[in-house]
Coordinates of C-alpha atoms in Angstrom, one line a residue:
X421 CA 115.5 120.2 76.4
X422 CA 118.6 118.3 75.2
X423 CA 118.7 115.5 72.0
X424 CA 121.5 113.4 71.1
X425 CA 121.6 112.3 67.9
X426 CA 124.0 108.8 67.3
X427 CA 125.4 107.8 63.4
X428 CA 128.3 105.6 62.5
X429 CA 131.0 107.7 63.7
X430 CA 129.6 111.1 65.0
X431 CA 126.9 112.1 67.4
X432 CA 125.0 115.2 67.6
X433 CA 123.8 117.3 70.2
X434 CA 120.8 119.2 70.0
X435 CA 119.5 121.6 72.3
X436 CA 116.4 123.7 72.5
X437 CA 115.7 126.5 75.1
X438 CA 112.2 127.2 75.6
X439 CA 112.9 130.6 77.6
X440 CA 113.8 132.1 74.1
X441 CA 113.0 129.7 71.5
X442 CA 117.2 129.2 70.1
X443 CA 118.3 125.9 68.9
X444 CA 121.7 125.1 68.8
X445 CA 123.5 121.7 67.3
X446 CA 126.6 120.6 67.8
X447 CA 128.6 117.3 66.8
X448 CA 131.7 115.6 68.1
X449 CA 133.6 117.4 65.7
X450 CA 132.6 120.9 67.0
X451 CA 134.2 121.1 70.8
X452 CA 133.7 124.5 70.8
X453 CA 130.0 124.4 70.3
X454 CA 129.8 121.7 72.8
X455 CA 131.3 123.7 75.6
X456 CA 129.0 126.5 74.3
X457 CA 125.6 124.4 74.9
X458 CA 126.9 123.4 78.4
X459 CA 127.5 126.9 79.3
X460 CA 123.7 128.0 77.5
X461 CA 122.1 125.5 79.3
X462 CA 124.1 126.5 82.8
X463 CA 122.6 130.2 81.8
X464 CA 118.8 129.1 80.9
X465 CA 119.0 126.9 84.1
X466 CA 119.9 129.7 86.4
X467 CA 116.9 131.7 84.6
X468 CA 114.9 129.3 84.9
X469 CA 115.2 129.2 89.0
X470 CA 115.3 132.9 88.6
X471 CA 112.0 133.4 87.1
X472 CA 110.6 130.3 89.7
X473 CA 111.3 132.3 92.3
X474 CA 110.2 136.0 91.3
X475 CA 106.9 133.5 90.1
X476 CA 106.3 132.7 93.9
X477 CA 107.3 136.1 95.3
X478 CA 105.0 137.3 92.6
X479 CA 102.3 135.0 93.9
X480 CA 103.1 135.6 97.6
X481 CA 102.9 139.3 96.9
X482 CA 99.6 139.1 95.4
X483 CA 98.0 136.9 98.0
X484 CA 99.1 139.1 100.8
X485 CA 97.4 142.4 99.2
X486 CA 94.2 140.0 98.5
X487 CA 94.4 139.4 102.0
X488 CA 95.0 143.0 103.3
X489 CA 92.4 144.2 100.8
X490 CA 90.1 141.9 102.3
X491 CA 90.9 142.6 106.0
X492 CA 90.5 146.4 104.2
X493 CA 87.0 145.5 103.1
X494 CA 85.9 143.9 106.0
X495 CA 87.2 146.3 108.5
X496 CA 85.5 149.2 106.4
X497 CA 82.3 146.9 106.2
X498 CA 82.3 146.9 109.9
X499 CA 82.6 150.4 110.0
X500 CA 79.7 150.6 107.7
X501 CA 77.4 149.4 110.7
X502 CA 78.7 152.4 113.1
X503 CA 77.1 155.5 113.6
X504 CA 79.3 158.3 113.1
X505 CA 79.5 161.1 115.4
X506 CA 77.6 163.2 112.6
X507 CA 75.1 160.6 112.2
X508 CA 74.4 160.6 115.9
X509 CA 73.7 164.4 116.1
X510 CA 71.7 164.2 113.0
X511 CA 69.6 161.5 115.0
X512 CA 69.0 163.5 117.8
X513 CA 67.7 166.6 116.0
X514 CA 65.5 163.9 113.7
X515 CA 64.1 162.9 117.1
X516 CA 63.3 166.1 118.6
X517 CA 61.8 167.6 115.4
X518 CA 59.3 164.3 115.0
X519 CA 58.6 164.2 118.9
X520 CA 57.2 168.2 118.8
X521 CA 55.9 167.0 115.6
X522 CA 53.6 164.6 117.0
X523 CA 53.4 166.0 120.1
X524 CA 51.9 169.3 118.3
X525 CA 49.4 167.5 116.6
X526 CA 48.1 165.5 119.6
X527 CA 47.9 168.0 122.2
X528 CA 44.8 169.6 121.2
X529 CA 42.7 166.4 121.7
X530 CA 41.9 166.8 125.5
X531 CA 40.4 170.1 125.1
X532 CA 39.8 171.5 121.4
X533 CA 36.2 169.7 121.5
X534 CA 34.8 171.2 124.4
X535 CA 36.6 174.6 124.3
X536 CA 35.1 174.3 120.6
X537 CA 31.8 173.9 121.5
X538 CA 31.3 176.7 124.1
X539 CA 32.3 178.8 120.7
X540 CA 29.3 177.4 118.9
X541 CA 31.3 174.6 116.7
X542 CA 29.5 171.4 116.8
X543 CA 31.1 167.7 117.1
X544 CA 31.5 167.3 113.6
X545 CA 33.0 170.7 112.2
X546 CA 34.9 170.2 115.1
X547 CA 36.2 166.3 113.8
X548 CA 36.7 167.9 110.4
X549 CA 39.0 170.2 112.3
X550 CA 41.3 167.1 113.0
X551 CA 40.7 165.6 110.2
X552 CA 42.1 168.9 107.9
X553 CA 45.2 168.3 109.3
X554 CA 45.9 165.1 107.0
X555 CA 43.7 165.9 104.2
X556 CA 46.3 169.4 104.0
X557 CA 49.0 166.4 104.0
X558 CA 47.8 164.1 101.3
X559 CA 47.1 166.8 99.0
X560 CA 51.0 168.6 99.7
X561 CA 53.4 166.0 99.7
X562 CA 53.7 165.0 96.6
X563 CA 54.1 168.8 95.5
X564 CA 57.2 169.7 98.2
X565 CA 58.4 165.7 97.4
X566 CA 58.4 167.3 93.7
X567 CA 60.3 170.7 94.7
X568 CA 63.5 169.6 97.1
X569 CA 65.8 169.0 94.2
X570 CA 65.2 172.7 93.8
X571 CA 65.7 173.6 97.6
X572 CA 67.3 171.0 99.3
X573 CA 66.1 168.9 102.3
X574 CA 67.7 170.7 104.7
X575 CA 65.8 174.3 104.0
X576 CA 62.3 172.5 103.6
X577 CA 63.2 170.9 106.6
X578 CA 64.1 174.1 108.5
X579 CA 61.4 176.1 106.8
X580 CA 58.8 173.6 107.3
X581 CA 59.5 173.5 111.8
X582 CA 59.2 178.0 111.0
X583 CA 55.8 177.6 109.6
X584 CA 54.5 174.8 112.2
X585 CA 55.8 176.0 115.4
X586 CA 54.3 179.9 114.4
X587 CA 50.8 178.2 113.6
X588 CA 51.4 176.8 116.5
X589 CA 51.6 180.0 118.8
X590 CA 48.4 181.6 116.6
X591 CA 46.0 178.8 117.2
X592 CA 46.3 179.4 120.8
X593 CA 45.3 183.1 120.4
X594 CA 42.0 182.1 118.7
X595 CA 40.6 181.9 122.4
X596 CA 40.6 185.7 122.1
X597 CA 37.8 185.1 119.0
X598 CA 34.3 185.3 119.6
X599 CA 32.7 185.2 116.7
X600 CA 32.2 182.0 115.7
X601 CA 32.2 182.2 111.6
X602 CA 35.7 183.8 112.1
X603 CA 37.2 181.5 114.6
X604 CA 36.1 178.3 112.5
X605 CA 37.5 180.3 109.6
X606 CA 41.0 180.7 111.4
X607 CA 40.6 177.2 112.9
X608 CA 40.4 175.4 109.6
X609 CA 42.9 178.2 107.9
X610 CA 45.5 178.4 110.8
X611 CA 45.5 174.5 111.2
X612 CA 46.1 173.9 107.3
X613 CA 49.2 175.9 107.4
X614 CA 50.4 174.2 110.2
X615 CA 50.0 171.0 108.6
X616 CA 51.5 172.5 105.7
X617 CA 54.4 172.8 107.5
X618 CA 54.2 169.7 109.0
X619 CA 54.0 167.8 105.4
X620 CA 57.3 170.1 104.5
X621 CA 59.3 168.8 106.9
X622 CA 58.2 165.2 107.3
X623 CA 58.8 164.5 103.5
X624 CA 61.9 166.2 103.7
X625 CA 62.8 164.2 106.8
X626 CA 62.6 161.0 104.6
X627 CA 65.1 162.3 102.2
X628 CA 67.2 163.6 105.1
X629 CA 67.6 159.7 106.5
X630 CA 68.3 158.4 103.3
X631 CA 71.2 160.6 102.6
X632 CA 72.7 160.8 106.2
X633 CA 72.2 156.9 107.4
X634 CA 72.3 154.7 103.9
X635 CA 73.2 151.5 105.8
X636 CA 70.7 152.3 108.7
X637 CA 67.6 153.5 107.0
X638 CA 65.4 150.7 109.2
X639 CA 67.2 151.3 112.4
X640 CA 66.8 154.7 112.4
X641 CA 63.3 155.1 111.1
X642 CA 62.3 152.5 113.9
X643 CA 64.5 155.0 116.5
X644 CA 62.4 157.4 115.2
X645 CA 59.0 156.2 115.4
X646 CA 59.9 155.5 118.7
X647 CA 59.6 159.3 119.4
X648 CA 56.7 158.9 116.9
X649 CA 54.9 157.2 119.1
X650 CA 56.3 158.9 122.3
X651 CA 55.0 162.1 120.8
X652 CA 51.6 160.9 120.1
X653 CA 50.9 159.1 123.1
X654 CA 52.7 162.4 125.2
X655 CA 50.6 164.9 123.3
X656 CA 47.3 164.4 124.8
X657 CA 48.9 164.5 128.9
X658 CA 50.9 167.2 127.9
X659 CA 48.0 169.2 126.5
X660 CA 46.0 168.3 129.5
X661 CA 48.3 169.4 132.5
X662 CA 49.0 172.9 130.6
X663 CA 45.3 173.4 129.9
X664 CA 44.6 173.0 133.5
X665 CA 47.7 175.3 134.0
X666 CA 47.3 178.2 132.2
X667 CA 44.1 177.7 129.5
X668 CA 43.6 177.1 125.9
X669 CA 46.6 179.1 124.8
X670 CA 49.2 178.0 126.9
X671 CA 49.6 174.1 125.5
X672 CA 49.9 176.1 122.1
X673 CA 52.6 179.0 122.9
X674 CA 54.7 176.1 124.5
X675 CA 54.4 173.2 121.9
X676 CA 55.1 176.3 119.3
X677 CA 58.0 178.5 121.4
X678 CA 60.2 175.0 121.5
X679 CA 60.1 174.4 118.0
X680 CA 61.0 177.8 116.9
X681 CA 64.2 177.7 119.6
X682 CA 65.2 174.5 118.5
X683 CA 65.6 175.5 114.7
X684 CA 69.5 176.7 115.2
X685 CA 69.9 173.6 116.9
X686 CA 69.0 171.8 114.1
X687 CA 70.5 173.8 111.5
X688 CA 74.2 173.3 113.2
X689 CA 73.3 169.5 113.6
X690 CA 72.0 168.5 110.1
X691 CA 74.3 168.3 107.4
X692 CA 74.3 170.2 104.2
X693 CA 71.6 169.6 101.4
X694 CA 72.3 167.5 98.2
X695 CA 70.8 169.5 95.3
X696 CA 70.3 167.3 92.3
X697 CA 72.0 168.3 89.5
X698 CA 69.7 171.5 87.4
X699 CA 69.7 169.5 83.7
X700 CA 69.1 166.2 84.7
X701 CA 65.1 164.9 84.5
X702 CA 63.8 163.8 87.2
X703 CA 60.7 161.5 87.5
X704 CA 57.3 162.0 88.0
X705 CA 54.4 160.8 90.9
X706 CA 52.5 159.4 87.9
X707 CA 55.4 157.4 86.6
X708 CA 56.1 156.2 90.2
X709 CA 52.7 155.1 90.6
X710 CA 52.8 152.9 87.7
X711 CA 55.6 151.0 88.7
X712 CA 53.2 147.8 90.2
X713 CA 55.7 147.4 93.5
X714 CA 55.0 150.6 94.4
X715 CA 51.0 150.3 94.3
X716 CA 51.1 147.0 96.1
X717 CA 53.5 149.3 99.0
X718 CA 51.3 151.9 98.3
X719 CA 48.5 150.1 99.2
X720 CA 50.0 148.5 102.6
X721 CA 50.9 152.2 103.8
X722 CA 47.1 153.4 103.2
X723 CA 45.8 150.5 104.7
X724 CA 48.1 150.6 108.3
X725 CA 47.6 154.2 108.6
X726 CA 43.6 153.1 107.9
X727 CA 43.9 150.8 110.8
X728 CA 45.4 152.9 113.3
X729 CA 43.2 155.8 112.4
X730 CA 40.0 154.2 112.5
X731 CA 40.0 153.5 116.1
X732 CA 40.4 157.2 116.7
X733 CA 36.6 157.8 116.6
X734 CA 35.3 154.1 117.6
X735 CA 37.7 153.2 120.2
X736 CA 36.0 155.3 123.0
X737 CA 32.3 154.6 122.1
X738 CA 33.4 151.1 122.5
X739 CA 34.8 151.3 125.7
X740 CA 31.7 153.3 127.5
X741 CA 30.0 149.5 128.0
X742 CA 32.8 148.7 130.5
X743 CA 32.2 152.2 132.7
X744 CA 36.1 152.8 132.4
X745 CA 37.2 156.4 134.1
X746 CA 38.5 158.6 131.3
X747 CA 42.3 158.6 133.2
X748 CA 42.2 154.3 132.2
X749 CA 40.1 155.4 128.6
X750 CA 43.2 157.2 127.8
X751 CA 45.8 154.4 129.2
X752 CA 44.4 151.8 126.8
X753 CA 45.1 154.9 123.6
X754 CA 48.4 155.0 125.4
X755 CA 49.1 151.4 125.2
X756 CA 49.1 151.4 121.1
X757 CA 51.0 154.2 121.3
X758 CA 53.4 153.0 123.6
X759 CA 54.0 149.1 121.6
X760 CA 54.3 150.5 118.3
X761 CA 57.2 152.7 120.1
X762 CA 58.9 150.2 122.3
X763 CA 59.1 147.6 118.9
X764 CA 60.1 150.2 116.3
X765 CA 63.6 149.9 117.0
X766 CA 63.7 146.1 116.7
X767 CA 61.5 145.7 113.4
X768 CA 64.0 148.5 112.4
X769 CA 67.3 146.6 113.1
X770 CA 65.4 143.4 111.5
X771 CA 64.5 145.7 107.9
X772 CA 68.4 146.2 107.3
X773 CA 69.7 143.0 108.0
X774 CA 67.0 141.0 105.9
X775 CA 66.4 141.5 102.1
X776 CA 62.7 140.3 101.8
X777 CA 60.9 143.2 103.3
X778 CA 57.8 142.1 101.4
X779 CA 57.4 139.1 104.3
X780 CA 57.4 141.6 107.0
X781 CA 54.6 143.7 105.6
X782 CA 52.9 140.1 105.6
X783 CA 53.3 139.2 108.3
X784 CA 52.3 142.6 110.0
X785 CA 49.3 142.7 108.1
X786 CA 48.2 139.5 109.3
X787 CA 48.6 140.0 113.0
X788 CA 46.9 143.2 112.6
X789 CA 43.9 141.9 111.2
X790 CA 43.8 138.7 114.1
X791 CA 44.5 142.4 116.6
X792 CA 41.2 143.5 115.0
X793 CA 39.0 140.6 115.1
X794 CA 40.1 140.0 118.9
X795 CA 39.3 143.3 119.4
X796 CA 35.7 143.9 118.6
X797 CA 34.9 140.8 119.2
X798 CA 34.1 139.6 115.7
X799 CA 31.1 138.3 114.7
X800 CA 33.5 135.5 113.5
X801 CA 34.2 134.5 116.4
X802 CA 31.2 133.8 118.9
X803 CA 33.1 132.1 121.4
X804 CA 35.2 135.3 122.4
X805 CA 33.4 137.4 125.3
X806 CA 34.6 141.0 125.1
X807 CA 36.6 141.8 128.0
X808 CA 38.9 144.7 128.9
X809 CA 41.9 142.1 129.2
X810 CA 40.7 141.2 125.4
X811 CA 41.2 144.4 124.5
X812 CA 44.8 145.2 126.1
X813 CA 45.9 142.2 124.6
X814 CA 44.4 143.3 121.1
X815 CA 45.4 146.6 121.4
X816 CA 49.2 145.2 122.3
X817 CA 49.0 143.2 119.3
X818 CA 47.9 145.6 116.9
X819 CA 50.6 148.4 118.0
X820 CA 53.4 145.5 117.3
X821 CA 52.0 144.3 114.1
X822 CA 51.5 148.2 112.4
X823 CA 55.0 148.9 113.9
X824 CA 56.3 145.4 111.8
X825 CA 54.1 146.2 108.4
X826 CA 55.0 149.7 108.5
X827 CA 58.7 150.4 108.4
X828 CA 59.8 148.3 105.8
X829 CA 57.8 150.6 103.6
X830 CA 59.5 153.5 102.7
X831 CA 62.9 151.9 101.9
X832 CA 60.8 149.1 99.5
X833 CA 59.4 152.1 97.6
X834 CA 62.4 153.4 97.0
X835 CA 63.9 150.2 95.9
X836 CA 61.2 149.7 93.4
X837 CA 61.3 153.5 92.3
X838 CA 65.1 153.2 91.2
X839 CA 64.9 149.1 89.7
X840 CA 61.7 150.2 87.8
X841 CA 64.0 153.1 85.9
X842 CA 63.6 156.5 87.7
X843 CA 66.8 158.0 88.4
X844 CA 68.9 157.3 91.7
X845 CA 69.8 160.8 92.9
X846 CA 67.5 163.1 95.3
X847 CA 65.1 164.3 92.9
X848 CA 63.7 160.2 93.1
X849 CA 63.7 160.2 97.0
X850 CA 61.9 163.3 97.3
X851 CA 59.2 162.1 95.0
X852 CA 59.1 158.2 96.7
X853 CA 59.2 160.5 100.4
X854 CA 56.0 162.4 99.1
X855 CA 54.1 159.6 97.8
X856 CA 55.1 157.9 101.3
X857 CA 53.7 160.8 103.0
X858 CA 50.5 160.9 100.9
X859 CA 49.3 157.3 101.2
X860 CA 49.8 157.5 104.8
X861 CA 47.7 161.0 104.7
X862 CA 45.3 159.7 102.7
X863 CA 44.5 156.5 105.2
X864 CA 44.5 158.8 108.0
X865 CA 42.0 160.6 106.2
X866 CA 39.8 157.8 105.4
X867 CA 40.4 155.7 108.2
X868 CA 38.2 158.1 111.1
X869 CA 35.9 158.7 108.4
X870 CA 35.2 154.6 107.5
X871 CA 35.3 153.8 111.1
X872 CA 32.6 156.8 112.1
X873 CA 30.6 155.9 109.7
X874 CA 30.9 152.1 110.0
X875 CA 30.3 152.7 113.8
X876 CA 27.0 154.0 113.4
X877 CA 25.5 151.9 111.0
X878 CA 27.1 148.6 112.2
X879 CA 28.9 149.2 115.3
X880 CA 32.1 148.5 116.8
X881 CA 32.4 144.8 116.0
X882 CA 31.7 145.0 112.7
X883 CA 33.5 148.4 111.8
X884 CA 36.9 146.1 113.5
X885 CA 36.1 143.3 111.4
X886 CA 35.5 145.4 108.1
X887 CA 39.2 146.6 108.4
X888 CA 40.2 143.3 109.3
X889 CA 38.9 141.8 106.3
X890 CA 40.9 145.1 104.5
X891 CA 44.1 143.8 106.3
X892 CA 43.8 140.2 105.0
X893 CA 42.7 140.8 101.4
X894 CA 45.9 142.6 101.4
X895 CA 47.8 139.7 102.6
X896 CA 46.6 137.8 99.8
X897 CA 47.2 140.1 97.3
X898 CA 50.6 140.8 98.5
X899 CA 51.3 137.1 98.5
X900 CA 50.0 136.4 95.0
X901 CA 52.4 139.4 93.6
X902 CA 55.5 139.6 95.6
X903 CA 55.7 135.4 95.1
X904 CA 55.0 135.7 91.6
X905 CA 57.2 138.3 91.0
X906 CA 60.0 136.2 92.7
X907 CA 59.5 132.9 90.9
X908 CA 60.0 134.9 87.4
X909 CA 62.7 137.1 88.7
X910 CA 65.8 135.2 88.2
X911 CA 68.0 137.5 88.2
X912 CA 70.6 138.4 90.5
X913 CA 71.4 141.7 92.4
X914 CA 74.0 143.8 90.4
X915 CA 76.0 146.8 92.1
X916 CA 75.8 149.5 89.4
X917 CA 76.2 153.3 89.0
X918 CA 74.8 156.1 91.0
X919 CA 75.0 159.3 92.1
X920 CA 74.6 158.4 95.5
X921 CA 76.1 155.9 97.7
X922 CA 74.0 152.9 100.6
X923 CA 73.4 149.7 101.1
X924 CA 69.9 149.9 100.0
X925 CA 71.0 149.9 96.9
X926 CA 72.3 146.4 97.1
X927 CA 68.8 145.1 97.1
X928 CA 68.2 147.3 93.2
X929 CA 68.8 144.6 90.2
X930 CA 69.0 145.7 86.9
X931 CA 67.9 142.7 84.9
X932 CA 68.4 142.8 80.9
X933 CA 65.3 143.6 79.6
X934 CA 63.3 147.3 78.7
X935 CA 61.7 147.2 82.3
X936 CA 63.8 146.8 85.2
X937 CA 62.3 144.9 88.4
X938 CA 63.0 144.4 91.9
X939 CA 63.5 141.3 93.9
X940 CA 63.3 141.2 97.3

C-alpha cells in the first residue's frame, strides 16, 4: 500500500508491504529512496503473483487428491460388496457343513419311531429321544461360546463335524442291540454327543461368518439357511429311500462317512482362526444377558424357534381329518421347509443394506402369528373353514415370516453386545454365537413340548392360536422398547476402535454416558 504525503514544498512517500511488514518513507529530497520503493514494490508485486499462483496450484493439488481419494474410497467401497475368492470357498464349506448338519438331524424321522418300538421304546421315550438333541444344545453353547477364544473357531469347527459324523456311524449300529435298557441308554448317550458336536460347530459357525464376511453377515446367513432349510426338508427323503435300501444303519453310516471325508475339505477352505488376545477379559453370558436389547432379541429367537417347533408334534394329528396319504403329509412339512429356504437369501440381502433390523423382526412376527391363526383355524376367526388350500397358504406364510424375523437376529445381538460395553474382539462373538444358539435350543425344546401338550388338552386350533397370541405380545413389546429406545437415543453412529474390522460395526454408537446403547 502506497501514501503520499503533500506539505508546502516537499511531499512524502510512504510505503508499506504487507508480505513482510517493512515501511519505507521517502521525500522529494531523497531520489535514491524513491527509485528504491519503486523497485520494492516491483519485487513485492512479482511475490505477490508468485504466491497467487503456488495458492491455486496448492488448491488445485488438493482438490485433485480429494477427488482421487474419493474415487479411492468409493472404488474400495464397491469392492466391499464383492465376495472374494476366499470368501466364496469359505461359503461353500459353510454350506456343506450346515446341509449334513441338518440333514443328520432329520433323517432319523421316517423310521427311528417304529424301528424304536419293535425294541420296546414307547412314543414318548422315543420323542424325548428327539427332543435330547436340543436340550444337549441349550445347555452347551454358551459353554463352547465361552471357550473359542481359547481354541479358535476353526478347531471347534473341525472338531465339532469329528464328533457328529462318528455319532453318526454308532447310532446306526444300535440295530445290533437287543436289550432294550442298553439300547435306550446308548440312544439317549450316543445322540447327546452328537448334538454335542453339533452345538460345537454351529456356535463356532457364527463366529466363523462374522470374521470371514463382515459386510455380508445377512447375505450369507440367509445363503445358508437356504441349505438350512434344504437340509431339513432333504433329511427325512433321504432317510427314507436308504432305509428301504439297506436298513436302519445304512441312512446313518452315509450321513456320518460324508462328514468325516469332507473335514480336509474344509480345513483347506476355511481360513485361519483369530485367537483373542490371552490377558484381555472377556465378557460374560450373565453380563450379555443384562444388556435389555439383547433380552428383547433374545426373546424373538426363543419364540421363532417355538413356532416352528411346535408344529412338529401337532401338525400331523391335524392333518388326519383330511385323509391325506403320508407321501402329501410330508409335502405340506416340506413346504415350510422349502419357503423359509427359497426367501432366506432375500431377507438376507434386505438385513445388510437396512439399519433398523428391529422392523424386520416386527414385521416377521406379525405375519407369523396371522400364519398361525389361518392355520388352525382360530377360534377368532369363525368365518374361516379349515381347508387344505388354508393350510398351504398358511404354511407358506409362516415359512416366509420365521425366515424374515429370524436372520436379523444374530447380527442385532451382536450389535447390542459391543454398544452395551463388552469388548469387540472374538471372545464377545463367541459368547453372543452361544447365547444365539441357546435361545434357539431352548424354543426348540419347548416348542414340541407346549404344542404336545396344548394339543391334547385343547387341540390344534387352540394350541396355533396360543403361539399366535405368543407372536403378537411380542410384537408389542418389541414396539414399545425398540421405539422408545429410539426417541431417547439421539445420538449418532460413531466409527471407533476395534480389534476387528465390518460394516456391522457402523450400526455400534458409543454415546457419552456410563452405558452405551444401540440405535437401530
Amino acid at each position: 500500500m502506497i501514501f503520499i504525503g503533500i506539505s508546502k514544498s516537499n511531499f512524502y512517500l510512504i510505503c508499506f508491504t504487507p508480505l513482510n511488514g517493512e515501511i519505507m518513507v521517502a521525500s522529494n529530497k531523497d531520489t535514491l529512496s524513491i527509485s528504491t520503493i519503486t523497485s520494492k514494490l516491483n519485487v513485492v508485486r512479482n511475490q505477490h503473483d508468485t504466491g497467487k499462483m503456488e495458492s491455486q496450484e496448492q488448491t488445485n493439488k488438493g482438490g485433485g487428491e480429494d477427488n482421487n481419494q474419493l474415487s479411492t474410497d468409493n472404488t474400495e467401497k464397491s469392492e466391499k460388496k464383492k465376495f472374494t475368492l476366499k470368501q466364496k470357498l469359505a461359503l461353500i464349506s459353510l454350506a456343506l457343513v450346515d446341509f449334513m448338519c441338518y440333514c443328520s438331524m432329520s433323517i432319523m424321522a421316517p423310521f427311528f419311531p417304529r424301528e424304536a418300538s419293535i425294541k420296546g421304546m414307547s412314543d414318548t421315550v422315543s420323542g424325548f429321544v428327539f427332543s435330547f438333541y436340543a436340550l444337549i444344545m441349550f445347555v452347551s453353547s454358551p459353554v463352547f461360546g465361552k471357550i473359542i477364544p481359547k481354541v479358535g473357531e476353526k478347531s471347534m469347527f473341525l472338531s465339532g463335524i469329528v464328533l457328529s459324523g462318528i455319532c453318526s456311524i454308532l447310532f446306526g449300529l444300535l440295530e445290533y442291540v437287543e436289550n432294550y435298557t442298553l439300547f435306550a441308554f446308548l440312544s439317549f448317550f450316543i445322540r447327546g454327543l452328537e448334538a454335542l458336536g453339533a452345538s460345537a460347530y454351529s456356535t463356532a459357525s457364527y463366529v466363523l461368518i462374522v470374521n470371514i464376511f463382515p459386510d455380508h453377515i445377512g447375505t450369507v446367513r440367509g445363503t445358508l439357511e437356504t441349505f438350512v432349510g434344504l437340509g431339513m426338508s432333504a433329511g427325512p427323503a433321504i432317510g427314507g429311500f436308504l432305509f428301504s435300501l439297506g436298513g436302519f444303519g445304512l441312512p446313518f453310516y452315509v450321513v456320518g462317512l460324508i462328514s468325516l471325508v469332507i473335514i480336509p475339505l474344509n480345513g483347506w477352505l476355511l481360513p485361519p482362526s483369530k485367537k483373542s488376545p490371552t490377558n484381555r477379559k472377556s465378557g460374560s453370558i450373565i453380563q450379555l444377558i443384562k444388556i435389555p436389547g439383547v433380552i428383547i432379541t433374545g426373546l424373538v429367537i426363543m419364540t421363532v424357534s417355538i413356532t416352528w417347533s411346535f408344529l412338529d408334534p401337532t401338525l400331523e394329528p391335524h392333518l388326519r381329518q383330511f385323509n391325506l396319504t403320508p407321501e402329501n403329509v410330508g409335502l405340506l412339512f416340506l413346504l415350510i421347509s422349502a419357503m423359509y429356504g427359497i426367501s432366506s437369501p432375500g431377507w438376507g440381502v434386505l438385513a445388510d443394506r437396512i439399519n433398523n433390523h428391529w422392523s424386520m423382526m416386527v414385521i416377521g412376527l406379525f405375519f407369523s402369528c396371522i400364519g398361525l391363526l389361518i392355520l388352525g383355524p382360530s377360534p377368532l376367526l369363525p368365518f374361516l373353514d379349515g381347508s387344505v388350500w388354508i393350510i398351504i397358504v398358511a404354511l407358506s406364510l409362516l415359512g416366509l415370516a420365521v425366515a424374515l424375523a429370524l436372520l436379523p437376529t444374530f447380527e442385532a445381538v451382536l450389535v447390542y453386545a459391543v454398544s452395551g460395553g463388552l469388548e469387540d474382539n472374538i471372545a464377545t462373538q463367541g459368547i453372543v454365537a452361544g447365547m444365539w444358539s441357546c435361545a434357539y435350543s431352548l424354543g426348540e425344546v419347548v416348542g414340541p413340548s407346549a404344542g404336545g401338550l396344548l394339543l391334547q388338552a385343547y387341540g390344534f386350533p387352540v394350541a396355533s392360536t396360543t403361539i399366535a397370541v405368543a407372536n403378537f405380545v411380542l410384537v408389542i413389546v418389541c414396539l414399545i422398547y425398540y421405539g422408545g429406545e429410539n426417541k431417547t437415543n439421539k445420538c449418532k453412529t460413531q466409527p471407533f476402535e476395534n480389534e476387528l474390522e465390518g460394516s456391522w460395526r457402523t450400526y455400534v454408537v458409543k454415546p457419552e454416558s456410563d452405558h452405551n446403547k444401540e440405535r437401530f
